[in-house]
PDB file of C-alpha atoms in Angstrom:
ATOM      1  CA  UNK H 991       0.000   0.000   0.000  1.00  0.00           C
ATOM      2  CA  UNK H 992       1.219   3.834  -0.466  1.00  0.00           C
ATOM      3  CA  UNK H 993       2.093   5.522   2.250  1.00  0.00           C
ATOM      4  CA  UNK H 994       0.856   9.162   2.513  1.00  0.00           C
ATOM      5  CA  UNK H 995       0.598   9.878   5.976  1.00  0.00           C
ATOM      6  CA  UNK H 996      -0.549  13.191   6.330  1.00  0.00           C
ATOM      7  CA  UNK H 997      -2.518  13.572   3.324  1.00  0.00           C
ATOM      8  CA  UNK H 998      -5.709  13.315   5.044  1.00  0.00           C
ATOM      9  CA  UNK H 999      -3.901  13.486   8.541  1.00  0.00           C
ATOM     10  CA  UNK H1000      -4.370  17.422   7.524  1.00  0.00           C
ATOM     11  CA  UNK H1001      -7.748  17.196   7.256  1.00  0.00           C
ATOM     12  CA  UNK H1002      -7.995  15.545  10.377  1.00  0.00           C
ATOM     13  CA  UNK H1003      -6.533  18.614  12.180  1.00  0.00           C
ATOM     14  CA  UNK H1004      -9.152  21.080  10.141  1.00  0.00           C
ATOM     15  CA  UNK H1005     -12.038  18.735  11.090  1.00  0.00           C
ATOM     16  CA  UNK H1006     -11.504  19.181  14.661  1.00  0.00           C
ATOM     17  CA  UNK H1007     -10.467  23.192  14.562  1.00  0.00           C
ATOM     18  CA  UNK H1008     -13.736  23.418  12.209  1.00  0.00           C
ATOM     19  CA  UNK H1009     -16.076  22.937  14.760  1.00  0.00           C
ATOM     20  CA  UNK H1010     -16.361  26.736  14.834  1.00  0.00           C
ATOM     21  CA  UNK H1011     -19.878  27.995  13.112  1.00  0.00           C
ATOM     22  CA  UNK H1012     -17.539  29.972  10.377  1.00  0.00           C
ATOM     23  CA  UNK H1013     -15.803  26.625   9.260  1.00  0.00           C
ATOM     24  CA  UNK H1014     -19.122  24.931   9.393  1.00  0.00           C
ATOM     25  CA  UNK H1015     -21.179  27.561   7.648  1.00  0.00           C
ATOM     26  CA  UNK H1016     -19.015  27.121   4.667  1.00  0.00           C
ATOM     27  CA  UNK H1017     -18.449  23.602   4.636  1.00  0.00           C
ATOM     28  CA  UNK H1018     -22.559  23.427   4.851  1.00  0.00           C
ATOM     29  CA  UNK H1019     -22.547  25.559   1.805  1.00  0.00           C
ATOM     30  CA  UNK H1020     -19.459  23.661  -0.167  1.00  0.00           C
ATOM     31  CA  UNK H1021     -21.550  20.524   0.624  1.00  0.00           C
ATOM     32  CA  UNK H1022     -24.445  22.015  -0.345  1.00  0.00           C
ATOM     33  CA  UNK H1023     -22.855  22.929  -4.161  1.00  0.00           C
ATOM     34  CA  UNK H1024     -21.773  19.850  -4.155  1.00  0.00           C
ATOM     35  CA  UNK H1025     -25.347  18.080  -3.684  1.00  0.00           C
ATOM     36  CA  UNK H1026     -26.431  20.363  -6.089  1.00  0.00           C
ATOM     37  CA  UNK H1027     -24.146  20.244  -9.028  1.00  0.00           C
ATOM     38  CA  UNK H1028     -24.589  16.303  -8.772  1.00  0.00           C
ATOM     39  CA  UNK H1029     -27.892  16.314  -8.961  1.00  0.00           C
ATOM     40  CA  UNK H1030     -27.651  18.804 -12.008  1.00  0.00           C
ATOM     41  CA  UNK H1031     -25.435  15.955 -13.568  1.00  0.00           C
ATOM     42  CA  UNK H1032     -26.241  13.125 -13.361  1.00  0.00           C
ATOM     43  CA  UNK H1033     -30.169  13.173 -11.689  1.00  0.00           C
ATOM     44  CA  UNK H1034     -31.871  13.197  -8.279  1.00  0.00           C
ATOM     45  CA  UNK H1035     -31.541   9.870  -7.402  1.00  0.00           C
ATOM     46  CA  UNK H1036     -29.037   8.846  -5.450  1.00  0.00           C
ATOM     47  CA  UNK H1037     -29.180   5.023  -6.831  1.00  0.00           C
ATOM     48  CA  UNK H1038     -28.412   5.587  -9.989  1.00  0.00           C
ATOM     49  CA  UNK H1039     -26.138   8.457  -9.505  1.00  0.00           C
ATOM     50  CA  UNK H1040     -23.475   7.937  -7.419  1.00  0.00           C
ATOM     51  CA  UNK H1041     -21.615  11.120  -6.897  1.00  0.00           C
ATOM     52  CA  UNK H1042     -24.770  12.647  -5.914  1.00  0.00           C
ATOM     53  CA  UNK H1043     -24.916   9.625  -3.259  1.00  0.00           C
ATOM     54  CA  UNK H1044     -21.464  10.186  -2.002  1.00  0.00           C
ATOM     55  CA  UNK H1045     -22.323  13.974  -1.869  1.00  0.00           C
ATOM     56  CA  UNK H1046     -25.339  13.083   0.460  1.00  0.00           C
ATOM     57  CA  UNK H1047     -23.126  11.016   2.561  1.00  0.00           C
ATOM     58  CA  UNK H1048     -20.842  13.724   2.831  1.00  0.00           C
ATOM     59  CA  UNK H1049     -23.362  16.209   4.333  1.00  0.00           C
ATOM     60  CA  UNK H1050     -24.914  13.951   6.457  1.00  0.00           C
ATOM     61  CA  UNK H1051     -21.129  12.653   8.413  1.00  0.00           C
ATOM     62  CA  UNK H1052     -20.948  16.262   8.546  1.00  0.00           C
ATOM     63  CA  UNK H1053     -24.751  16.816  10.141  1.00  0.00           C
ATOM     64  CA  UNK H1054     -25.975  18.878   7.646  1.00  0.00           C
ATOM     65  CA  UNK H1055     -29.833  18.998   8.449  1.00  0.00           C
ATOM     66  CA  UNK H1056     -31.944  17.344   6.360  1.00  0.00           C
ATOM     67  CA  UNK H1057     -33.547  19.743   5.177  1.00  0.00           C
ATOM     68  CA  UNK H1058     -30.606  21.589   3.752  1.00  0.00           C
ATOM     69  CA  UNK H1059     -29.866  18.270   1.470  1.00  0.00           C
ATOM     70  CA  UNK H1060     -33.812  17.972   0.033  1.00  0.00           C
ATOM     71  CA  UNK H1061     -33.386  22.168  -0.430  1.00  0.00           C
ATOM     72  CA  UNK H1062     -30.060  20.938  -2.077  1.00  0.00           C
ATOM     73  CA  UNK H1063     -31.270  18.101  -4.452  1.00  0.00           C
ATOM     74  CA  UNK H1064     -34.348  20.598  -5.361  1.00  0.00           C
ATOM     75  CA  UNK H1065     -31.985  23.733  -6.562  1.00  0.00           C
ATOM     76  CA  UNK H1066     -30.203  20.881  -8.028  1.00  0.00           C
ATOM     77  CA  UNK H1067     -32.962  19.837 -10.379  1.00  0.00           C
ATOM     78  CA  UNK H1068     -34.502  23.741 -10.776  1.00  0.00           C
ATOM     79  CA  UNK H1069     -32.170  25.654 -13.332  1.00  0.00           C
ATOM     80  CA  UNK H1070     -31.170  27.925 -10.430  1.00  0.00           C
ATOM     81  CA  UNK H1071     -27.387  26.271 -11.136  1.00  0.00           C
ATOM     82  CA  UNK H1072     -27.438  26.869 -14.301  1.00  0.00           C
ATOM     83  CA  UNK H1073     -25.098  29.839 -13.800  1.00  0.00           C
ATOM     84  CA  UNK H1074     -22.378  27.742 -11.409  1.00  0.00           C
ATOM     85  CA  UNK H1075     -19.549  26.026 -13.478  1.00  0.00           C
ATOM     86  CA  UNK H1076     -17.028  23.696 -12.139  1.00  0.00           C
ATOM     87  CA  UNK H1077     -13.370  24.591 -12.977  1.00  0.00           C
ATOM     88  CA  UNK H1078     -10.463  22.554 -11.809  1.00  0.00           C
ATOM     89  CA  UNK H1079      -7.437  24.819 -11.638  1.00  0.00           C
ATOM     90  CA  UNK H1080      -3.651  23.379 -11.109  1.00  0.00           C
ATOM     91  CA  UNK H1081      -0.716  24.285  -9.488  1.00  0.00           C
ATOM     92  CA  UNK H1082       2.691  24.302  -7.412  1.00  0.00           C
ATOM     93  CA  UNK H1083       2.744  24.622  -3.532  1.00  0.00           C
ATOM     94  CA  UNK H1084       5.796  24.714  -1.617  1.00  0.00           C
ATOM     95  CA  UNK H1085       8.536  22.399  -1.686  1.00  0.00           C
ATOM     96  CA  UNK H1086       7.333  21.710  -5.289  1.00  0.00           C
ATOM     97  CA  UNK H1087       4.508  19.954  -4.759  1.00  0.00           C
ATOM     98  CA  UNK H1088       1.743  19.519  -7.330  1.00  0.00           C
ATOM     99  CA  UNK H1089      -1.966  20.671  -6.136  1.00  0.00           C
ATOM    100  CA  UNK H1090      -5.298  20.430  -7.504  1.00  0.00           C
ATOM    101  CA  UNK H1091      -7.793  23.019  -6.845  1.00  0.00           C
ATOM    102  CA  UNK H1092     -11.688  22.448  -7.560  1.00  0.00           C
ATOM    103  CA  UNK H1093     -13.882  25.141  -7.585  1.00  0.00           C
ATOM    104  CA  UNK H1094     -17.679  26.064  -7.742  1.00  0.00           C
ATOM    105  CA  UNK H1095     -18.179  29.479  -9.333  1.00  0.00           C
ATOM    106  CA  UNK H1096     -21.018  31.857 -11.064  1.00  0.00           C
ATOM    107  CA  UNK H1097     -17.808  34.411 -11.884  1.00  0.00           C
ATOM    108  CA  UNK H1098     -14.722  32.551 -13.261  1.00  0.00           C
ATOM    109  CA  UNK H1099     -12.569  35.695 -13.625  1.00  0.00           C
ATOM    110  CA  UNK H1100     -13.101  36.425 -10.282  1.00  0.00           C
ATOM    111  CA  UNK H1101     -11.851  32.810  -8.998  1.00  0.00           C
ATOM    112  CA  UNK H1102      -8.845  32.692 -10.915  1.00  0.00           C
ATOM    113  CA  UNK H1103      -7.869  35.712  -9.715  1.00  0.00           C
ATOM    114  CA  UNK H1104      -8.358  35.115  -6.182  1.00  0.00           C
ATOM    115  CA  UNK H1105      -6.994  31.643  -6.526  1.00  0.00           C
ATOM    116  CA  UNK H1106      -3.557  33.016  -8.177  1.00  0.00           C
ATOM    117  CA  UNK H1107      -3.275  35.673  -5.609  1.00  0.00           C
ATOM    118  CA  UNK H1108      -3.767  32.446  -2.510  1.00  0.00           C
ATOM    119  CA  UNK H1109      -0.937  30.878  -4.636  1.00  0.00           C
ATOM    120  CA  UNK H1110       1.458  33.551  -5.359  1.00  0.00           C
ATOM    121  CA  UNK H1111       1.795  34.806  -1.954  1.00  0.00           C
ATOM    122  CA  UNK H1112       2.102  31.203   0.110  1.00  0.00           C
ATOM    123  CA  UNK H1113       4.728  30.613  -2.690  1.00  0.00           C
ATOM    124  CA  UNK H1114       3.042  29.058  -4.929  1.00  0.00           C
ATOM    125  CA  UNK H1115       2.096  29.512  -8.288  1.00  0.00           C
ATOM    126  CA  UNK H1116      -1.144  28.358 -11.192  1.00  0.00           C
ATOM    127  CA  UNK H1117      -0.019  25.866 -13.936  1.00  0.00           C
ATOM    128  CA  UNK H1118      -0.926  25.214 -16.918  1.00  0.00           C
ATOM    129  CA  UNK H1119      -4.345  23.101 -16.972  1.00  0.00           C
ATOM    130  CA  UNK H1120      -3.045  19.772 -17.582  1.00  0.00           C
ATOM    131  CA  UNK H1121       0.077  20.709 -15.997  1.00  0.00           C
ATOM    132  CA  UNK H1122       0.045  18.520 -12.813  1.00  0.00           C
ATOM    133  CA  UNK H1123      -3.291  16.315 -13.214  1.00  0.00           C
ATOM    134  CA  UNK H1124      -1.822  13.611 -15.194  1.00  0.00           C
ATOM    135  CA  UNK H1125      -0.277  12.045 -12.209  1.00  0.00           C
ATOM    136  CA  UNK H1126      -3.412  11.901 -10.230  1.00  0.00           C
ATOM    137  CA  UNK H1127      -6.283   9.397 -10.470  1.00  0.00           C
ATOM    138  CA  UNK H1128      -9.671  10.323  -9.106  1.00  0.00           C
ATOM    139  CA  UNK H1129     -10.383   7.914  -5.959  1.00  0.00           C
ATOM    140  CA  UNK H1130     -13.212   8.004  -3.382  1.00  0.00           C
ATOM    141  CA  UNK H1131     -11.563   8.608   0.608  1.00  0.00           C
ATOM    142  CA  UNK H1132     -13.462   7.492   3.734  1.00  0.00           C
ATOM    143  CA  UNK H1133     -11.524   8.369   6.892  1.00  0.00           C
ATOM    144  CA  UNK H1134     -12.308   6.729  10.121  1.00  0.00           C
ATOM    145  CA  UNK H1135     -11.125   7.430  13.713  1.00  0.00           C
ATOM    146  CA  UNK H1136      -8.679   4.406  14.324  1.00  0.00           C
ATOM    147  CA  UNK H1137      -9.944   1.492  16.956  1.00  0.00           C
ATOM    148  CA  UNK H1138      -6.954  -0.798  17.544  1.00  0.00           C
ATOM    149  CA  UNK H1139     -10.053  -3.794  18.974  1.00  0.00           C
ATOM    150  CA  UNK H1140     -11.481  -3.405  14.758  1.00  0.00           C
ATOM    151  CA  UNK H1141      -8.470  -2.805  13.037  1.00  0.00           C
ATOM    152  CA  UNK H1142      -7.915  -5.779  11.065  1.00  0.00           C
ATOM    153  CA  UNK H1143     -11.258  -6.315  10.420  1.00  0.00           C
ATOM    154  CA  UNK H1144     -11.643  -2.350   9.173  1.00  0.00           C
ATOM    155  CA  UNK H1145      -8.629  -3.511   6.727  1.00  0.00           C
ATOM    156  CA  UNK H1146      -9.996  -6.905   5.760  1.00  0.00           C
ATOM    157  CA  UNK H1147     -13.558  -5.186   5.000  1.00  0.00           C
ATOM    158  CA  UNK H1148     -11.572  -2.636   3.172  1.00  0.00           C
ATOM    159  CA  UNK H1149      -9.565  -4.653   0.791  1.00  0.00           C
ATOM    160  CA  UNK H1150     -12.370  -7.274   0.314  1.00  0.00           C
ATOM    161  CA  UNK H1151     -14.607  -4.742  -0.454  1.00  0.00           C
ATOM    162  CA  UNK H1152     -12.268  -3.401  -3.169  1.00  0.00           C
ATOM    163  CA  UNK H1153     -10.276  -0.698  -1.792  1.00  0.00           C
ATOM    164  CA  UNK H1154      -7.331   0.111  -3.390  1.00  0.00           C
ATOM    165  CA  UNK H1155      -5.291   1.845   0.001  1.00  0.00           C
ATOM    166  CA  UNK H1156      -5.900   1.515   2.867  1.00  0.00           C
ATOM    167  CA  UNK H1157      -3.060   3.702   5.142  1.00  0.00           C
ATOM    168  CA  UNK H1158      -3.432   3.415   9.248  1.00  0.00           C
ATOM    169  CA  UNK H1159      -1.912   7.370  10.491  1.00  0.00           C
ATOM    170  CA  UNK H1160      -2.038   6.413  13.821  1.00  0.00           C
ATOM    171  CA  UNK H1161      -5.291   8.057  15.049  1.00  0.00           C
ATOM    172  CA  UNK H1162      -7.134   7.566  11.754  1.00  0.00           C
ATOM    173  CA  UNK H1163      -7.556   5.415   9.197  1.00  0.00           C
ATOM    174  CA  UNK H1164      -7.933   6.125   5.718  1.00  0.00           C
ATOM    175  CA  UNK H1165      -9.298   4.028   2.422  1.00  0.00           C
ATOM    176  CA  UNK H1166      -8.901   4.956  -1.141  1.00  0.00           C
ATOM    177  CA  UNK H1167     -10.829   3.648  -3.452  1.00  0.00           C
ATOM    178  CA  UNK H1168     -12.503   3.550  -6.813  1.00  0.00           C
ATOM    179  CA  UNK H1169     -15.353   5.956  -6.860  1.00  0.00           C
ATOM    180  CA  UNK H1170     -18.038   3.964  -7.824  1.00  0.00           C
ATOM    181  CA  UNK H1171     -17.096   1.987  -4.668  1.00  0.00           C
ATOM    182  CA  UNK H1172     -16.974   4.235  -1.978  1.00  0.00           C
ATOM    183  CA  UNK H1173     -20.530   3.841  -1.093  1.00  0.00           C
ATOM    184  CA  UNK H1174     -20.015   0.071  -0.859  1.00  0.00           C
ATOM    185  CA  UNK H1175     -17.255  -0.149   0.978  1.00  0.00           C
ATOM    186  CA  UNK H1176     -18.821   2.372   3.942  1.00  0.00           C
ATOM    187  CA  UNK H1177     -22.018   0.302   3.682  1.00  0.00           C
ATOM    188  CA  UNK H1178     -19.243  -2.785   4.585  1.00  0.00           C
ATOM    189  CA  UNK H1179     -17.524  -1.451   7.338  1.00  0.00           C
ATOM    190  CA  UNK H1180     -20.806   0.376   8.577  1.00  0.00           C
ATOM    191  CA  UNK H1181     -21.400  -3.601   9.477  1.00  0.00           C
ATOM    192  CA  UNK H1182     -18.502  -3.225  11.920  1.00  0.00           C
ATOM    193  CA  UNK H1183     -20.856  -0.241  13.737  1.00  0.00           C
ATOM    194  CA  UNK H1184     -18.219   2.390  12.199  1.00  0.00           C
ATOM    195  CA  UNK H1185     -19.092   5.571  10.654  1.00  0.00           C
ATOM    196  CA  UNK H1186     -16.433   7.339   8.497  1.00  0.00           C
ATOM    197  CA  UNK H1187     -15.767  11.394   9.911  1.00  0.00           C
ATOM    198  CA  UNK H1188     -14.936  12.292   6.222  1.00  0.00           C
ATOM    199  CA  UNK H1189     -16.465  11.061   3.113  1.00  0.00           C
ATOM    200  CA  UNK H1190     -15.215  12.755  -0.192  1.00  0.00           C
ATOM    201  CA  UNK H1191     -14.122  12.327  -4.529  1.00  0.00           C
ATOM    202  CA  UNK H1192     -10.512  13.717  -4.211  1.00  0.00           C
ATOM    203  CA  UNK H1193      -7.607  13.452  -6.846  1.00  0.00           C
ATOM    204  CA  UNK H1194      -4.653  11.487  -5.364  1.00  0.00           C
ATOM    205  CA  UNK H1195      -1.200  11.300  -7.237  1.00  0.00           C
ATOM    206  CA  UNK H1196       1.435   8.621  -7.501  1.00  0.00           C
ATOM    207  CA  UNK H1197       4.180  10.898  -7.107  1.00  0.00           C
ATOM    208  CA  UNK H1198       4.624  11.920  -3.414  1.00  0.00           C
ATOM    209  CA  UNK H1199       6.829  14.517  -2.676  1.00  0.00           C
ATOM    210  CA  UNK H1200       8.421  14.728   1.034  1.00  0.00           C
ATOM    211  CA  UNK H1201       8.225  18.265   2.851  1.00  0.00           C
ATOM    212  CA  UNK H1202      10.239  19.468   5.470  1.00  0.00           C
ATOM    213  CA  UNK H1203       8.755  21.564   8.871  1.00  0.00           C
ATOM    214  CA  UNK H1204       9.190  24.814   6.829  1.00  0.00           C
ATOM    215  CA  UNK H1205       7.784  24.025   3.277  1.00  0.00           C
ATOM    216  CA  UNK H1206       4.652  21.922   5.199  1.00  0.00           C
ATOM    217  CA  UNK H1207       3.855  24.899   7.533  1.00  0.00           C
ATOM    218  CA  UNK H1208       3.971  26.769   4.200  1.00  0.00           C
ATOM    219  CA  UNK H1209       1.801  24.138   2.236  1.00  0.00           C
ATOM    220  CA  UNK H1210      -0.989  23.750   5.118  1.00  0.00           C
ATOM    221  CA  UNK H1211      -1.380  27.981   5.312  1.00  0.00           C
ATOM    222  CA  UNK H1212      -1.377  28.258   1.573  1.00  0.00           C
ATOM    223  CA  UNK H1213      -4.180  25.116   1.482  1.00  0.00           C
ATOM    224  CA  UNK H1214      -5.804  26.561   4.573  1.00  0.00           C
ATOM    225  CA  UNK H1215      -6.477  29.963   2.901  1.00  0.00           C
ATOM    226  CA  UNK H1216      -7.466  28.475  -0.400  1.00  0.00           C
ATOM    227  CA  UNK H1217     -10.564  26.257   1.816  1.00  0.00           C
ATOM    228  CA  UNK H1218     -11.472  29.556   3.533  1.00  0.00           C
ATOM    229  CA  UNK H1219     -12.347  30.895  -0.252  1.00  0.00           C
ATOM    230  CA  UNK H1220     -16.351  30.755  -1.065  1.00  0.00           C
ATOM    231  CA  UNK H1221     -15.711  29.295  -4.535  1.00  0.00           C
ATOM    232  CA  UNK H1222     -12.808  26.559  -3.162  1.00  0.00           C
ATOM    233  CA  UNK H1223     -14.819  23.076  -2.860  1.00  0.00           C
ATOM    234  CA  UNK H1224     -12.207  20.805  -2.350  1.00  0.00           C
ATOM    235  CA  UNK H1225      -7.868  20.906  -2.792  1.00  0.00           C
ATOM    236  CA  UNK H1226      -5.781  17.641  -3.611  1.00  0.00           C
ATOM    237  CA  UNK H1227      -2.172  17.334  -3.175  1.00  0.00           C
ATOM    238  CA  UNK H1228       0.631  14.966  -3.652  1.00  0.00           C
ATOM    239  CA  UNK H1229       2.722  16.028  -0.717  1.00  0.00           C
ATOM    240  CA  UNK H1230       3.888  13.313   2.050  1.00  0.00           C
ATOM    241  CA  UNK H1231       5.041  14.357   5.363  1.00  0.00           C
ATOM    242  CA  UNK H1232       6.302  12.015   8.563  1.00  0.00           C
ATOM    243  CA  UNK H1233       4.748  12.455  11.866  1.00  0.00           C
ATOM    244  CA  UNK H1234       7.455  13.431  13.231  1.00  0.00           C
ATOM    245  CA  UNK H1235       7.685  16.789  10.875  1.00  0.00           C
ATOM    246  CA  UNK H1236       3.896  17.037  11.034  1.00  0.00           C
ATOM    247  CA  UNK H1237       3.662  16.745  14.935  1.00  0.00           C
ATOM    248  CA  UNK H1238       6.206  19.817  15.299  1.00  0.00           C
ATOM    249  CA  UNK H1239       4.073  22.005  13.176  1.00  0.00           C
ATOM    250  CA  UNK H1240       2.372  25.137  15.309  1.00  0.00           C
ATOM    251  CA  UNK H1241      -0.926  25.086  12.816  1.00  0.00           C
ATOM    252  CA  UNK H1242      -1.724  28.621  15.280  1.00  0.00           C
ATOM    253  CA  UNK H1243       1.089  30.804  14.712  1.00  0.00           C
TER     254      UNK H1243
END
């Protein structure tokens, strides 16, 4: 299996600081786009379409109400989104690491340009579309909180169930997967009376690139600042860091 501790361990660290109703007021509304641009796609049911059933998942590990998903799905199938495109944009992060950005946006001109400006001054700058995706596959991620009684059966569950990764960071698990299997898989280990804390589509690369305390304090501000934007629905990148580097990081200062 690859090893990219930290990837998600990250994400770990912005789940638990995002408890504060700022954080979750956006990620409601990123979640929300999401719901809706699925169910633009590829229909409102959630059978037959299964981004827009990983997109439900999402909101609900995140307790988004109900309500909020139906008002979701609805918009979804309206023509209100008929003004929102999705645009992927690429780039370089510190320590030259490769980073995919994937945005929501009724104004594209002013995305790009707040997405170059996040870049340039976190050192970092836009590539050329194309640039830096070819090394990354699309994969569905379910991260779990790790319980040393389950953990062979989470990975047995996992694998069996056709997961492609599955990477133990010490408190958390995380699977990778073909897309069209993530909803399987969860159902699977669901069994095991384990929810995931994260369900998402993210890009993940087969090129890691190892960052030192400096250029990963660099990375997580400039990746931190692009989730605060409103357009900014999710950010993949191929960086790898130890826990040792990552556990000396002050993510306040």
């Amino acid at each position: 299996f690859l090893n990219m501790a930290g990837h998600s361990k990250f994400k770990n660290i912005m789940f638990r600081k995002g408890a504060q109703d700022k954080k979750r007021a956006k990620l409601f509304a990123k979640l929300g786009r999401e719901i809706q641009i699925a169910s633009k796609q590829g229909g409102i049911d959630p059978n037959s379409n299964h981004r827009l059933r990983t997109a439900i998942d999402a909101a609900k590990v995140a307790n988004v109400p109900k309500d909020n998903i139906k008002r979701a799905i609805k918009k979804g199938s309206d023509s209100e989104t008929n003004n929102l495109e999705e645009i992927k944009y690429e780039g370089f992060g510190p320590g030259g690491t490769s980073i995919i950005v994937e945005t929501m946006t009724d104004n594209k001109n002013r995305t790009i340009s707040e997405i170059r400006q996040i870049f340039s001054k976190n050192g970092g700058s836009i590539a050329e579309s194309g640039g830096v995706s070819h090394s990354f596959k699309r994969k569905g991620e379910l991260i779990y909180k790790s319980d040393k009684n389950l953990e062979s059966k989470i990975f047995d569950t996992a694998v069996v169930s056709g997961a492609d990764d599955v990477i133990n960071e010490g408190d958390s698990y995380t699977i990778y997967c073909d897309p069209k299997k993530i909803i399987n898989i969860k159902e699977k280990i669901s069994e095991l009376s384990l929810e995931p804390f994260s369900v998402s589509l993210t890009w993940v690369s087969s090129n890691k690139v190892n960052l030192n305390k400096e250029d990963g304090k660099k990375l997580f501000n400039l990746i931190n600042q692009l989730e605060d934007n409103e357009d900014v629905q999710n950010i993949s990148s191929n960086y790898d860091i130890s826990n040792e580097v990552f556990d000396t990081i002050d993510f306040d200062k």
